[in-house]
mmCIF file of C-alpha atoms in Angstrom:
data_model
loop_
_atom_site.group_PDB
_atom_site.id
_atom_site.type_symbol
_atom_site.label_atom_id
_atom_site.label_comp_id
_atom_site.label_asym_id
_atom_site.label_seq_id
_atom_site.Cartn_x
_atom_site.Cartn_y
_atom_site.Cartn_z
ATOM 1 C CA UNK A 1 120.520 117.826 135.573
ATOM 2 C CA UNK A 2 121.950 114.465 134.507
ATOM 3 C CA UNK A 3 119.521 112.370 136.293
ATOM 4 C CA UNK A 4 116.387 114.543 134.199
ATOM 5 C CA UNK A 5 118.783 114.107 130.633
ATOM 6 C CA UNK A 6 118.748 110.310 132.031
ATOM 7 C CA UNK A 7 115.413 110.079 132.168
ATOM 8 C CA UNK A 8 114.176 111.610 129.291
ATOM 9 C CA UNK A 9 116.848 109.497 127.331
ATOM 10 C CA UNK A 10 115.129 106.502 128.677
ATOM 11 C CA UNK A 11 111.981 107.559 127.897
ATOM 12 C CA UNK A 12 112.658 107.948 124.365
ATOM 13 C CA UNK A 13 114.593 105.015 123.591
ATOM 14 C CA UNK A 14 111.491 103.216 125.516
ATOM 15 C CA UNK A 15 109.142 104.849 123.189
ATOM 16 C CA UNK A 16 111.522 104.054 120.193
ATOM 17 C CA UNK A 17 111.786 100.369 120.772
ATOM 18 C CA UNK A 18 107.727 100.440 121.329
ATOM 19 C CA UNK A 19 107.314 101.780 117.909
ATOM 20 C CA UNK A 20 110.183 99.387 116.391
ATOM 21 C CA UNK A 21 108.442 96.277 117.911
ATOM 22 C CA UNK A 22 104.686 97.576 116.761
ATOM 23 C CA UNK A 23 106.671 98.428 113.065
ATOM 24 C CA UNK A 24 107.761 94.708 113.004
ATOM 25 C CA UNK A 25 104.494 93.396 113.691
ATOM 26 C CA UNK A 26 102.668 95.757 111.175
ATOM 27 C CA UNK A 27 105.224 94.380 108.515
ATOM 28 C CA UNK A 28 104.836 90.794 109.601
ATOM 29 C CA UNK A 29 101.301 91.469 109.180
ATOM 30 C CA UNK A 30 101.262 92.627 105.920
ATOM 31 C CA UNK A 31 103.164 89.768 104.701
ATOM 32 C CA UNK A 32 101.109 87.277 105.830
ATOM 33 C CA UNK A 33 98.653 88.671 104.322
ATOM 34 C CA UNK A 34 100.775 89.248 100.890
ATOM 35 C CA UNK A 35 101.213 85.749 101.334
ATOM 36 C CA UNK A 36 98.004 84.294 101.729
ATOM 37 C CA UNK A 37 96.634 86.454 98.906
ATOM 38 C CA UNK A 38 99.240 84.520 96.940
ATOM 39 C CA UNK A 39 98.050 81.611 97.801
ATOM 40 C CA UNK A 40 94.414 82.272 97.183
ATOM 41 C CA UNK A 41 95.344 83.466 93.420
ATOM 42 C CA UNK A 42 97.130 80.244 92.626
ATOM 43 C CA UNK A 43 94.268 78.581 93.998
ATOM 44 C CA UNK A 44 92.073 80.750 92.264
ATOM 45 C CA UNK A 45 94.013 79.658 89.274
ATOM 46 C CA UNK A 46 94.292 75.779 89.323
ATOM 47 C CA UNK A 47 90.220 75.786 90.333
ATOM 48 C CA UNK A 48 90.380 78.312 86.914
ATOM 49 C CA UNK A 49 92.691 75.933 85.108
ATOM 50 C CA UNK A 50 90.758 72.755 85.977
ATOM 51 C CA UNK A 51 87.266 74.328 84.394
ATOM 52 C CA UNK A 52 88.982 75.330 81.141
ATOM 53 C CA UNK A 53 90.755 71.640 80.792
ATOM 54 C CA UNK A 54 87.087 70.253 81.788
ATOM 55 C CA UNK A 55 85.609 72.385 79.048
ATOM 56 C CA UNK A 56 88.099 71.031 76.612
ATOM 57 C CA UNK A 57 88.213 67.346 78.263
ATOM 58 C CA UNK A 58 84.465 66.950 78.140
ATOM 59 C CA UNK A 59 84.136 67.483 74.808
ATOM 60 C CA UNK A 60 86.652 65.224 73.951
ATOM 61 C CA UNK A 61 84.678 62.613 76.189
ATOM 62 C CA UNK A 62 81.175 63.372 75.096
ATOM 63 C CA UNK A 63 82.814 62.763 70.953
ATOM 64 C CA UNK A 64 84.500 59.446 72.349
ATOM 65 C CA UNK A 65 81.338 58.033 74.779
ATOM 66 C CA UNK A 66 79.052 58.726 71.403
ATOM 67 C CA UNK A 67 81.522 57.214 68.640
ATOM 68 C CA UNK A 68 82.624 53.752 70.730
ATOM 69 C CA UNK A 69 78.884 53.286 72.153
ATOM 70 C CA UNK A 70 78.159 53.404 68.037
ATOM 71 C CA UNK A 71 81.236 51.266 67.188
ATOM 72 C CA UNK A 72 80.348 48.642 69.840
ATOM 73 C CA UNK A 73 76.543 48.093 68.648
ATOM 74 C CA UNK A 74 77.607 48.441 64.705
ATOM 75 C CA UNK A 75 80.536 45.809 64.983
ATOM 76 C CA UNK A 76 78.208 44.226 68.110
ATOM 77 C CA UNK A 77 81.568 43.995 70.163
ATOM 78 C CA UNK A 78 80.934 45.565 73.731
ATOM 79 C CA UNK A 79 84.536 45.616 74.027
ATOM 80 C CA UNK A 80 84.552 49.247 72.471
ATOM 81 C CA UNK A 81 82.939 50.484 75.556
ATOM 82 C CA UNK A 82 86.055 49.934 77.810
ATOM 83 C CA UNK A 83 87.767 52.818 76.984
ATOM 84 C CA UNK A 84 84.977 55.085 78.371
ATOM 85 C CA UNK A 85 85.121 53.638 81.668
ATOM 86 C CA UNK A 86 89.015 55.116 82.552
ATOM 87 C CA UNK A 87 87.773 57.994 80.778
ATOM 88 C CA UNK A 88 84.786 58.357 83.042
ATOM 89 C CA UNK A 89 87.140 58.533 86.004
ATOM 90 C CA UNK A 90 89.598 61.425 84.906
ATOM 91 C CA UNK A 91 86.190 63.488 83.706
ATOM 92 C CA UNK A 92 84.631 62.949 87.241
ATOM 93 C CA UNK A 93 87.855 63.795 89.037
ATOM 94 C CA UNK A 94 88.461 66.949 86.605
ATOM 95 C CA UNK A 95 84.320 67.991 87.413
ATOM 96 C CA UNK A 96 84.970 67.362 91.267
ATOM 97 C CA UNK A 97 88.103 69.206 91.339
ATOM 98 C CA UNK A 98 86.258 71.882 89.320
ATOM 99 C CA UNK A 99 82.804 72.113 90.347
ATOM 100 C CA UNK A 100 82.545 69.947 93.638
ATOM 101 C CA UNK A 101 83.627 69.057 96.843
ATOM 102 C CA UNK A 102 87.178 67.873 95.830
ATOM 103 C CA UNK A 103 89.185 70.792 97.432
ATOM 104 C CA UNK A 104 87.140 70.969 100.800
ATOM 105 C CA UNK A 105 88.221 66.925 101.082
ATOM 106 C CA UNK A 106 91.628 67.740 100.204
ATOM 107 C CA UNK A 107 91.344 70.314 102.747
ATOM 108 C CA UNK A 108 89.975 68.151 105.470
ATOM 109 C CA UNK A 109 92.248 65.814 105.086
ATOM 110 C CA UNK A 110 95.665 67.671 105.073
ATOM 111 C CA UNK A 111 94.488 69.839 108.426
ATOM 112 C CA UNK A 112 93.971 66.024 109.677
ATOM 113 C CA UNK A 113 97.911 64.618 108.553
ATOM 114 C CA UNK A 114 98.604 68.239 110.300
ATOM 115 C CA UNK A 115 97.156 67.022 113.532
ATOM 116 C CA UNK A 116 97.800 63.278 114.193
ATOM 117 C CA UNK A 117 100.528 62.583 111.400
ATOM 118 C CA UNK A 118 103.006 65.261 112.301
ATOM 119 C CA UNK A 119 106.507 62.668 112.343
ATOM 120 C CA UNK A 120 105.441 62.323 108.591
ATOM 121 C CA UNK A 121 105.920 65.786 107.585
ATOM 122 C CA UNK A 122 109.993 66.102 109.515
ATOM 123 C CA UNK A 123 112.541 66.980 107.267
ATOM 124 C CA UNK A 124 115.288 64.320 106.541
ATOM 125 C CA UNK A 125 118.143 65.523 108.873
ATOM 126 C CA UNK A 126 115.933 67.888 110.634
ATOM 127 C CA UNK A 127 114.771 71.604 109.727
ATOM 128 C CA UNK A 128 117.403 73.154 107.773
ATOM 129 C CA UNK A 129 119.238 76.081 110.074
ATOM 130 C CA UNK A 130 121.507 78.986 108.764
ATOM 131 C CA UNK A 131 124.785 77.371 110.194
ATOM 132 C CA UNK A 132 123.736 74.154 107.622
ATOM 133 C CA UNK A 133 123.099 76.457 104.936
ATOM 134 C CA UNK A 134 126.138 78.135 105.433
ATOM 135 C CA UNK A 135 128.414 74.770 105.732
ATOM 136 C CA UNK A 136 126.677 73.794 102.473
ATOM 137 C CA UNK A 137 127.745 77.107 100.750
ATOM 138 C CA UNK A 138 131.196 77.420 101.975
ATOM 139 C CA UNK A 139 131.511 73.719 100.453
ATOM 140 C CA UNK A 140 130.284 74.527 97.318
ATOM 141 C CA UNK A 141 132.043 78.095 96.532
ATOM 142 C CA UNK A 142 134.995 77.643 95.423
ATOM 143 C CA UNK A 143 135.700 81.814 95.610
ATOM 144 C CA UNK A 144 135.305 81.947 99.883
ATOM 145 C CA UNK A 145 137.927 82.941 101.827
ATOM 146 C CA UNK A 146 137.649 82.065 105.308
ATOM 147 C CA UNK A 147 138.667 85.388 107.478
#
């Protein structure tokens, strides 16, 4: 009778610790997903961000490109044309980021420092671990009482 109760027992704590590890995975799941969907709004949001400030930026370019081209052949000084040259670089950078290819380099670029430049992405002192944290807040409270 014991050995059957036994079994049973076993049987359902098996079961039980089956559904607890596929309930940890589902959960891990979903917030990895929560997470990347995260991600992709804020990403969504600076590409968003970048067209607006391009918008505005562009304008502001276009009036100044028009105005010193007209200064420098009125006043005949070709020196009023330097300004548009650093201004040429921030528009194409904003229009890259914006409209182009800028991201995908980006990209590119950090899955390569991922895979041949990992000693440049340690932690000073190592990755941080709870018995660090811990030290750190026991040092800083001044309320802890050490049982």
């Amino acid at each position: 009778m014991g050995f059957i109760f036994s079994k049973s027992m076993n049987e359902n704590m098996k079961n039980q610790q089956e559904f607890m590890l596929m309930n940890a995975r589902l959960q891990m799941e979903r917030q990895l997903m929560m997470q990347n969907e995260m991600r992709e709004r804020q990403m969504a949001m600076q590409i968003a961000w970048s067209r607006e400030f391009l918008k505005y930026f562009g304008t502001f370019f276009g009036i100044a490109a028009i105005s010193l081209t007209a200064g420098a052949i009125r006043k005949k000084k070709p020196a009023f044309l330097f300004p548009i040259i650093p201004l040429s670089f921030i528009f194409t950078y904003q229009y890259d980021l914006g409209y182009g290819t800028l991201l995908q380099r980006m990209k590119g670029e950090a899955e390569n420092i991922l895979e041949t430049e990992k000693s440049k992405l340690q932690l000073p002192r190592g990755m941080i671990t709870f018995e660090s944290l811990e030290k750190a807040r026991r040092e800083q409270s001044k309320f802890f009482i050490d049982k």
